[in-house]
Tab-separated table of C-alpha atoms and ligand atoms in Angstrom:
chain	number	residue	atom	x	y	z
D	1	MET	CA	4.648	27.549	-17.471
D	2	GLN	CA	1.640	26.691	-15.201
D	3	ALA	CA	1.412	28.977	-12.277
D	4	LEU	CA	1.375	26.903	-8.731
D	5	ARG	CA	0.422	28.380	-5.433
D	6	TYR	CA	1.921	26.681	-2.277
D	7	THR	CA	0.633	26.923	1.277
D	8	ARG	CA	2.689	25.347	4.234
D	9	VAL	CA	0.550	24.365	7.294
D	10	THR	CA	1.466	23.442	10.929
D	11	THR	CA	-1.845	22.008	12.138
D	12	PRO	CA	-4.303	19.482	10.621
D	13	GLU	CA	-7.256	21.963	11.092
D	14	ALA	CA	-5.053	24.735	9.017
D	15	ALA	CA	-4.436	22.056	6.325
D	16	ILE	CA	-8.319	21.410	6.149
D	17	GLU	CA	-9.302	25.110	6.017
D	18	ALA	CA	-6.527	25.875	3.644
D	19	LEU	CA	-7.716	23.191	1.033
D	20	ARG	CA	-11.273	24.282	1.495
D	21	THR	CA	-10.352	28.024	0.680
D	22	ALA	CA	-8.151	27.033	-2.024
D	23	GLY	CA	-10.856	25.237	-4.103
D	24	ALA	CA	-11.065	22.250	-6.421
D	25	GLY	CA	-7.767	22.502	-7.860
D	26	ALA	CA	-5.753	22.240	-4.516
D	27	ARG	CA	-3.955	19.056	-3.139
D	28	TYR	CA	-2.240	18.090	0.037
D	29	ILE	CA	1.420	17.101	-0.629
D	30	ALA	CA	3.314	15.556	1.951
D	31	GLY	CA	6.932	14.170	0.923
D	32	GLY	CA	6.110	14.888	-2.755
D	33	THR	CA	7.953	11.842	-4.012
D	34	SER	CA	4.679	10.293	-5.738
D	35	LEU	CA	2.778	13.311	-6.316
D	36	TYR	CA	5.322	15.662	-8.255
D	37	ASP	CA	6.194	12.867	-10.485
D	38	LEU	CA	2.478	12.546	-11.395
D	39	MET	CA	2.267	16.319	-11.821
D	40	LYS	CA	5.443	16.194	-14.237
D	41	LEU	CA	4.255	13.335	-16.379
D	42	GLY	CA	0.835	15.543	-16.712
D	43	ILE	CA	-1.383	12.884	-15.070
D	44	GLU	CA	-2.564	15.195	-12.397
D	45	HIS	CA	-3.149	18.753	-12.501
D	46	HIS	CA	-3.196	21.027	-9.474
D	47	ASP	CA	-2.623	24.741	-9.035
D	48	HIS	CA	-2.328	25.010	-5.452
D	49	LEU	CA	-0.266	22.543	-3.194
D	50	VAL	CA	-1.203	22.331	0.605
D	51	ASP	CA	2.111	20.912	2.182
D	52	VAL	CA	1.261	19.029	5.428
D	53	SER	CA	4.752	17.542	5.834
D	54	GLY	CA	5.400	20.238	8.511
D	55	ILE	CA	2.420	19.313	10.847
D	56	GLU	CA	4.714	18.197	13.862
D	57	SER	CA	1.955	16.900	15.639
D	58	LEU	CA	1.411	14.039	12.977
D	59	THR	CA	5.155	12.772	12.675
D	60	GLY	CA	4.994	10.917	16.062
D	61	ILE	CA	5.286	7.052	16.633
D	62	ASP	CA	3.836	5.946	19.669
D	63	THR	CA	3.874	2.649	21.173
D	64	ASP	CA	1.551	2.279	23.988
D	65	GLY	CA	0.409	-0.950	25.916
D	66	ASP	CA	-2.514	-1.777	23.541
D	67	SER	CA	-1.555	-0.638	20.049
D	68	LEU	CA	1.154	1.121	17.693
D	69	HIS	CA	0.265	4.528	16.575
D	70	PHE	CA	1.997	6.327	13.554
D	71	GLY	CA	1.211	9.845	12.699
D	72	GLY	CA	0.247	10.260	9.141
D	73	MET	CA	3.488	12.183	8.382
D	74	ALA	CA	5.916	9.968	10.019
D	75	LEU	CA	8.684	9.218	7.676
D	76	MET	CA	8.751	5.916	6.247
D	77	ALA	CA	12.558	5.755	7.191
D	78	ASP	CA	11.667	6.601	10.884
D	79	VAL	CA	8.925	4.241	11.088
D	80	ALA	CA	10.999	1.299	9.655
D	81	ALA	CA	14.060	2.132	12.179
D	82	HIS	CA	11.872	2.322	15.040
D	83	PRO	CA	13.235	-0.563	17.945
D	84	VAL	CA	9.348	-1.671	18.662
D	85	VAL	CA	8.612	-1.944	14.990
D	86	ARG	CA	12.016	-3.576	14.018
D	87	ASP	CA	11.854	-6.009	16.842
D	88	ASP	CA	8.544	-6.766	17.454
D	89	TYR	CA	6.740	-6.179	13.897
D	90	PRO	CA	9.107	-7.434	11.368
D	91	VAL	CA	6.350	-7.611	8.815
D	92	LEU	CA	5.953	-3.977	9.005
D	93	ALA	CA	9.883	-3.074	9.042
D	94	GLU	CA	10.418	-5.314	5.981
D	95	SER	CA	7.315	-3.923	3.950
D	96	LEU	CA	9.094	-0.355	4.532
D	97	THR	CA	12.823	-1.550	4.013
D	98	THR	CA	12.084	-3.145	0.912
D	99	ALA	CA	10.165	-0.341	-0.526
D	100	ALA	CA	11.672	2.209	-2.674
D	101	SER	CA	15.024	3.222	-1.613
D	102	GLN	CA	16.661	4.861	1.690
D	103	GLN	CA	16.741	8.099	-0.068
D	104	LEU	CA	12.997	7.871	-0.901
D	105	ARG	CA	11.906	6.683	2.329
D	106	ASN	CA	13.949	9.703	4.143
D	107	MET	CA	11.353	12.098	2.185
D	108	ALA	CA	8.326	9.742	2.039
D	109	THR	CA	5.374	9.734	4.633
D	110	VAL	CA	3.505	6.716	5.749
D	111	GLY	CA	0.181	8.295	4.952
D	112	GLY	CA	1.347	9.512	1.238
D	113	ASN	CA	2.427	5.668	0.950
D	114	LEU	CA	-1.090	4.806	1.377
D	115	LEU	CA	-2.489	6.962	-1.186
D	116	GLN	CA	0.247	6.657	-4.109
D	117	ARG	CA	-1.469	5.695	-7.430
D	118	THR	CA	-0.435	2.768	-9.782
D	119	ARG	CA	2.538	2.172	-11.533
D	120	CYS	CA	0.623	0.714	-14.658
D	121	MET	CA	3.045	1.841	-17.589
D	122	TYR	CA	0.021	2.629	-19.705
D	123	PHE	CA	-1.338	4.868	-16.841
D	124	ARG	CA	2.117	6.663	-16.453
D	125	ASN	CA	3.199	7.098	-19.876
D	126	GLY	CA	0.230	8.006	-21.912
D	127	ALA	CA	-0.961	11.271	-20.617
D	128	ASP	CA	0.188	12.822	-23.897
D	129	GLY	CA	-2.680	10.794	-25.565
D	130	THR	CA	-0.526	7.898	-26.358
D	131	TYR	CA	-2.245	5.408	-24.739
D	132	PRO	CA	-6.062	5.531	-23.445
D	133	CYS	CA	-6.617	4.947	-19.706
D	134	ASN	CA	-9.905	4.726	-17.859
D	135	LYS	CA	-8.047	5.355	-14.602
D	136	ARG	CA	-6.443	8.681	-16.054
D	137	ALA	CA	-9.256	9.559	-18.598
D	138	PRO	CA	-12.223	7.993	-17.372
D	139	GLY	CA	-14.265	6.482	-20.369
D	140	SER	CA	-11.145	6.272	-22.816
D	141	GLY	CA	-10.579	2.660	-22.585
D	142	CYS	CA	-7.486	0.554	-21.236
D	143	ALA	CA	-4.272	0.108	-23.086
D	144	ALA	CA	-3.144	-2.851	-20.924
D	145	LEU	CA	-6.390	-5.089	-21.785
D	146	GLY	CA	-4.684	-7.150	-24.523
D	147	GLY	CA	-1.309	-4.936	-24.274
D	148	ARG	CA	2.052	-5.466	-22.407
D	149	ASP	CA	0.535	-6.819	-18.962
D	150	ARG	CA	3.295	-8.463	-17.285
D	151	GLY	CA	3.072	-6.278	-14.526
D	152	GLN	CA	-0.675	-6.168	-14.066
D	153	ALA	CA	-3.100	-7.524	-11.408
D	154	VAL	CA	-4.556	-11.115	-11.647
D	155	LEU	CA	-6.881	-10.545	-8.393
D	156	GLY	CA	-9.714	-8.028	-8.374
D	157	THR	CA	-9.489	-6.882	-11.920
D	158	SER	CA	-12.435	-5.687	-13.950
D	159	ASP	CA	-13.084	-5.077	-17.825
D	160	ALA	CA	-12.182	-1.605	-17.069
D	161	CYS	CA	-8.837	-1.769	-15.201
D	162	THR	CA	-5.982	-4.287	-14.316
D	163	ALA	CA	-3.622	-1.861	-12.725
D	164	VAL	CA	-1.809	-3.490	-9.520
D	165	SER	CA	-1.987	-1.368	-6.078
D	166	PRO	CA	1.731	-0.702	-5.739
D	167	GLY	CA	2.396	0.082	-2.287
D	168	ASP	CA	3.989	-2.595	0.043
D	169	TRP	CA	3.361	-0.905	3.541
D	170	PRO	CA	-0.597	-1.121	3.165
D	171	VAL	CA	0.044	-4.973	2.422
D	172	ALA	CA	1.528	-5.141	6.069
D	173	LEU	CA	-1.127	-3.030	7.549
D	174	LEU	CA	-3.981	-5.264	6.132
D	175	ALA	CA	-2.337	-8.367	7.658
D	176	LEU	CA	-2.025	-6.673	10.948
D	177	ASP	CA	-5.998	-5.417	10.863
D	178	ALA	CA	-4.594	-1.828	11.016
D	179	SER	CA	-7.017	1.334	10.935
D	180	ILE	CA	-6.669	4.654	9.734
D	181	ASP	CA	-7.993	7.915	11.224
D	182	LEU	CA	-9.162	10.792	8.673
D	183	LEU	CA	-9.806	14.250	9.591
D	184	GLY	CA	-12.000	16.247	7.438
D	185	PRO	CA	-14.476	19.231	6.993
D	186	ASP	CA	-16.956	17.048	9.062
D	187	GLY	CA	-14.771	15.915	11.685
D	188	ILE	CA	-12.668	12.734	12.472
D	189	ARG	CA	-13.499	9.070	11.467
D	190	THR	CA	-11.632	5.892	11.672
D	191	VAL	CA	-11.695	3.164	9.035
D	192	PRO	CA	-10.290	-0.198	8.697
D	193	ILE	CA	-7.498	0.044	6.191
D	194	ALA	CA	-9.383	-2.822	4.158
D	195	ASP	CA	-11.964	-0.088	3.474
D	196	LEU	CA	-9.498	2.725	2.477
D	197	TYR	CA	-9.282	1.213	-1.147
D	198	HIS	CA	-11.798	0.844	-3.874
D	199	LEU	CA	-12.042	-2.224	-6.503
D	200	PRO	CA	-11.758	-0.698	-9.986
D	201	GLY	CA	-15.097	-2.266	-11.155
D	202	ALA	CA	-16.449	0.396	-14.072
D	203	THR	CA	-14.962	3.150	-12.300
D	204	PRO	CA	-11.038	2.629	-11.959
D	205	ASP	CA	-10.601	6.591	-11.407
D	206	PHE	CA	-12.414	5.969	-8.005
D	207	GLU	CA	-9.541	4.925	-6.178
D	208	PHE	CA	-9.578	5.552	-2.442
D	209	ASN	CA	-12.753	5.811	-0.054
D	210	LEU	CA	-11.924	9.539	1.152
D	211	VAL	CA	-14.171	12.307	1.540
D	212	PRO	CA	-12.655	15.586	-0.261
D	213	GLY	CA	-10.492	17.372	1.974
D	214	GLU	CA	-9.807	14.520	4.249
D	215	ILE	CA	-6.113	14.163	5.731
D	216	ILE	CA	-4.921	10.942	7.198
D	217	THR	CA	-3.647	11.992	10.697
D	218	ALA	CA	-2.886	8.539	11.974
D	219	ILE	CA	-2.316	4.815	11.332
D	220	THR	CA	-3.137	2.271	14.394
D	221	VAL	CA	-1.987	-1.039	14.593
D	222	PRO	CA	-3.572	-3.302	17.490
D	223	LYS	CA	-0.893	-4.890	19.652
D	224	THR	CA	-0.794	-8.490	18.348
D	225	ALA	CA	1.875	-11.375	18.740
D	226	ALA	CA	3.543	-10.028	15.528
D	227	ARG	CA	6.898	-11.567	16.097
D	228	GLY	CA	5.915	-14.594	14.146
D	229	SER	CA	5.676	-12.290	10.759
D	230	THR	CA	7.267	-11.624	7.779
D	231	TYR	CA	7.121	-9.405	4.448
D	232	HIS	CA	8.529	-11.290	1.648
D	233	LYS	CA	8.791	-9.495	-1.749
D	234	ILE	CA	9.792	-10.829	-5.312
D	235	ARG	CA	10.940	-7.967	-7.518
D	236	ASP	CA	12.873	-7.627	-10.652
D	237	ARG	CA	15.839	-6.096	-9.000
D	238	ALA	CA	17.253	-6.670	-5.492
D	239	SER	CA	16.135	-3.004	-4.536
D	240	TYR	CA	14.529	0.070	-5.737
D	241	ALA	CA	11.705	-1.746	-7.484
D	242	PHE	CA	7.692	-2.763	-7.000
D	243	ALA	CA	6.464	-6.071	-6.016
D	244	LEU	CA	5.931	-8.606	-8.743
D	245	ALA	CA	4.304	-10.614	-5.838
D	246	SER	CA	4.520	-10.221	-2.186
D	247	ALA	CA	3.170	-11.719	0.954
D	248	ALA	CA	2.641	-10.371	4.192
D	249	VAL	CA	2.035	-13.072	6.760
D	250	VAL	CA	1.635	-13.205	10.683
D	251	LEU	CA	0.935	-16.090	12.641
D	252	GLU	CA	1.413	-17.937	15.968
D	253	MET	CA	2.826	-21.396	16.695
D	254	ASP	CA	1.320	-23.651	19.252
D	255	GLY	CA	3.963	-26.540	19.079
D	256	ASP	CA	3.998	-27.230	15.368
D	257	ILE	CA	0.298	-26.316	14.804
D	258	MET	CA	-0.390	-22.846	13.173
D	259	ARG	CA	-2.919	-20.540	15.040
D	260	ARG	CA	-4.513	-17.334	13.990
D	261	PRO	CA	-2.634	-16.729	10.452
D	262	ARG	CA	-3.457	-13.605	8.751
D	263	VAL	CA	-2.301	-13.426	4.909
D	264	ALA	CA	-2.245	-10.045	2.552
D	265	LEU	CA	-0.766	-10.066	-0.799
D	266	GLY	CA	1.039	-7.384	-2.774
D	267	GLY	CA	1.932	-7.357	-6.464
D	268	VAL	CA	-0.873	-9.379	-7.649
D	269	GLY	CA	-4.353	-7.499	-6.685
D	270	THR	CA	-5.905	-4.075	-7.934
D	271	ILE	CA	-5.883	-3.415	-4.127
D	272	PRO	CA	-4.057	-4.532	-1.044
D	273	TRP	CA	-5.265	-8.197	-1.095
D	274	HIS	CA	-6.704	-10.034	1.897
D	275	ALA	CA	-6.350	-13.846	1.393
D	276	PRO	CA	-8.995	-15.658	3.653
D	277	GLU	CA	-8.827	-18.878	1.746
D	278	THR	CA	-5.027	-18.996	2.592
D	279	GLU	CA	-5.777	-18.366	6.216
D	280	ALA	CA	-8.575	-21.003	6.396
D	281	MET	CA	-6.326	-23.622	4.926
D	282	LEU	CA	-3.713	-22.908	7.363
D	283	ASP	CA	-5.570	-22.393	10.801
D	284	GLY	CA	-5.019	-25.257	13.318
D	285	GLN	CA	-2.968	-27.197	11.030
D	286	PRO	CA	0.583	-28.640	11.505
D	287	LEU	CA	3.291	-26.534	9.458
D	288	THR	CA	4.794	-28.205	6.293
D	289	ARG	CA	5.833	-26.461	3.268
D	290	ALA	CA	3.613	-28.758	1.092
D	291	ARG	CA	0.437	-27.253	3.161
D	292	ALA	CA	1.875	-23.770	2.891
D	293	LEU	CA	2.179	-24.180	-0.757
D	294	ALA	CA	-1.484	-25.426	-1.031
D	295	ALA	CA	-2.630	-22.547	0.788
D	296	GLY	CA	-0.924	-20.301	-1.282
D	297	GLN	CA	-2.375	-21.662	-4.527
D	298	ALA	CA	-5.927	-21.308	-3.040
D	299	ALA	CA	-5.520	-17.504	-2.928
D	300	PHE	CA	-5.223	-17.506	-6.551
D	301	ALA	CA	-8.499	-19.651	-7.173
D	302	ARG	CA	-10.423	-16.605	-8.534
D	303	ALA	CA	-7.439	-15.016	-10.539
D	304	ARG	CA	-7.966	-13.599	-14.192
D	305	PRO	CA	-4.356	-13.517	-15.763
D	306	GLY	CA	-3.888	-11.673	-18.654
D	307	ARG	CA	-1.620	-12.717	-21.759
D	308	GLN	CA	1.955	-12.325	-20.081
D	309	ASN	CA	1.203	-12.453	-16.167
D	310	ALA	CA	0.126	-15.905	-15.407
D	311	PHE	CA	3.330	-16.689	-13.877
D	312	LYS	CA	2.151	-14.578	-11.052
D	313	LEU	CA	-0.286	-17.439	-10.007
D	314	THR	CA	2.906	-19.765	-9.400
D	315	LEU	CA	5.035	-16.852	-8.274
D	316	GLY	CA	2.609	-15.694	-5.759
D	317	ALA	CA	1.739	-19.216	-4.307
D	318	GLU	CA	5.564	-19.829	-3.800
D	319	VAL	CA	5.904	-16.388	-1.954
D	320	ILE	CA	2.934	-16.957	0.371
D	321	ALA	CA	4.672	-20.726	1.040
D	322	ASP	CA	7.965	-19.190	1.790
D	323	ALA	CA	6.584	-16.156	3.792
D	324	VAL	CA	4.478	-18.813	6.036
D	325	MET	CA	7.779	-20.807	6.525
D	326	ILE	CA	9.637	-17.605	7.777
D	327	ALA	CA	6.832	-16.292	10.045
D	328	ALA	CA	6.358	-19.844	11.358
D	329	HIS	CA	10.157	-20.052	12.163
D	330	ARG	CA	10.179	-16.496	13.843
D	331	ALA	CA	6.834	-17.665	15.755
D	332	ALA	CA	8.562	-20.666	17.371
D	333	GLN	CA	11.530	-18.864	18.482
R	401	FAD	C1	11.468	5.502	-7.887
R	401	FAD	C2	10.673	4.970	-6.993
R	401	FAD	C3	10.432	3.665	-6.473
R	401	FAD	C4	9.400	3.333	-5.599
R	401	FAD	N1	9.189	2.361	-5.005
R	401	FAD	C5	8.371	1.845	-4.167
R	401	FAD	C6	8.335	0.497	-3.560
R	401	FAD	O1	8.928	-0.481	-3.953
R	401	FAD	N2	7.337	0.271	-2.680
R	401	FAD	C7	6.195	1.297	-2.303
R	401	FAD	O2	5.397	1.102	-1.448
R	401	FAD	N3	6.595	2.439	-2.865
R	401	FAD	C8	7.375	2.913	-3.493
R	401	FAD	N4	7.510	4.161	-4.224
R	401	FAD	C9	6.558	5.012	-3.646
R	401	FAD	C10	6.981	5.535	-2.543
R	401	FAD	O3	6.912	5.137	-1.393
R	401	FAD	C11	5.703	6.957	-2.336
R	401	FAD	O4	6.131	7.647	-3.515
R	401	FAD	C12	5.651	7.666	-0.938
R	401	FAD	O5	5.395	6.748	-0.130
R	401	FAD	C13	4.630	8.557	-0.997
R	401	FAD	O6	4.628	9.247	0.070
R	401	FAD	P1	4.821	11.130	-0.089
R	401	FAD	O7	4.939	11.359	1.637
R	401	FAD	O8	5.875	11.372	-0.923
R	401	FAD	O9	3.661	11.226	-0.708
R	401	FAD	P2	3.084	12.749	-1.626
R	401	FAD	O10	3.862	12.463	-3.014
R	401	FAD	O11	3.362	13.653	-0.924
R	401	FAD	O12	1.362	12.379	-1.714
R	401	FAD	C14	1.176	11.170	-2.518
R	401	FAD	C15	-0.538	11.191	-2.465
R	401	FAD	O13	-0.981	10.966	-1.140
R	401	FAD	C16	-1.658	12.437	-0.885
R	401	FAD	N5	-1.252	12.552	0.588
R	401	FAD	C17	-0.137	12.459	1.154
R	401	FAD	N6	-0.129	12.753	2.597
R	401	FAD	C18	-1.314	12.540	2.804
R	401	FAD	C19	-2.133	12.718	4.187
R	401	FAD	N7	-1.565	12.685	5.305
R	401	FAD	N8	-3.548	12.815	3.995
R	401	FAD	C20	-4.164	12.849	2.768
R	401	FAD	N9	-3.488	12.863	1.460
R	401	FAD	C21	-2.005	12.941	1.699
R	401	FAD	C22	-1.229	13.355	-1.762
R	401	FAD	O14	-2.393	14.481	-1.784
R	401	FAD	C23	-1.344	12.725	-2.867
R	401	FAD	O15	-2.038	12.456	-3.488
R	401	FAD	C24	8.392	4.290	-5.010
R	401	FAD	C25	8.863	5.615	-5.589
R	401	FAD	C26	9.379	6.118	-6.382
R	401	FAD	C27	9.801	7.559	-6.709
R	402	SF4	S1	-4.913	-1.090	-16.411
R	402	SF4	FE1	-5.887	0.786	-15.523
R	402	SF4	S2	-4.382	2.343	-14.932
R	402	SF4	FE2	-3.574	0.624	-16.719
R	402	SF4	S3	-4.172	1.577	-18.708
R	402	SF4	FE3	-5.853	0.164	-18.128
R	402	SF4	S4	-7.364	1.650	-16.886
R	402	SF4	FE4	-5.407	2.583	-17.048
């Protein structure tokens, strides 16, 4: 049995200090719904866990006039149920209510959701040496290349890794231009959500642009006309399943003309995927499903499908088109 030390902290400063003094084998833990799994599977090895879930000051949900603020330790369930989120930001609420299960969302935090690791089956099931994986064991190779790749990414892939970024919430945040506050040993910094994630390239083990010891303290969503929005997710089961393809769409309607569209994709990219080509084809144009579908197809112009996942190009374009129609309908109400 492996010895494990556990420290529970109640302030962000104490968390940083506890991690610093515990050394390289330490890791923050919030809801634990992701990290405990990875430790049990033998993918991650930590000898000291610093529990940040009891930092009360980071569990708040605050809606001032200019923006929404979520503490890094706010629970997914609490954010999804917040009346402002539910009524004015359907894209955020739906990204949470279609993720995982109610039981998981009651434990899991919005900060932890941003940092969950891929569900690539070779990554999760091969730690006993059964499968090579560059993300788990750098330089060992990639079992998914030429293997069973139905669930793998088609955008942002590299010759070293094609694993999908699994989270739903980061996709919705990307469509809303959210930013993340990170507190670390050298102070606080704020980064756009797009900058939190790292394309796999030749170093798929390098996943998040975090400085060692940094803790997610807050997520800020700028105030926007987000009633015209949706998170549309297609998965193998009606619940309790990760996205095969999903789209977060936010837009405004000026009569039948689409304005200021924002589109981000899940289930198809190695990172939460922004789709500027789609936005350009929608902006200032009259709404039709044919146009929405053509714009959806444009998002996949540079896709690199493998042996079994070319269906994601068609599925992804249809998901975008459906999401545009739903968001436009809501925006027009
Ligand atoms: C069966 C199952 C199905 C799921 N389905 C979905 C799904 O459909 N969609 C989806 O999006 N997710 C899904 N999830 C993932 C789930 O949402 C995540 O496990 C959860 O969001 C992680 O949050 P947590 O607080 O439990 O993180 P933890 O497990 O505690 O931590 C995860 C990682 O984040 C780090 N961390 C946590 N909080 C912070 C912080 N504030 N600052 C810095 N580092 C931090 C930890 O060190 C760890 O590396 C599923 C999980 C399971 C088990
Ligand atoms: S796709 Fe990435 S995570 Fe999956 S086996 Fe290959 S290197 Fe590992």
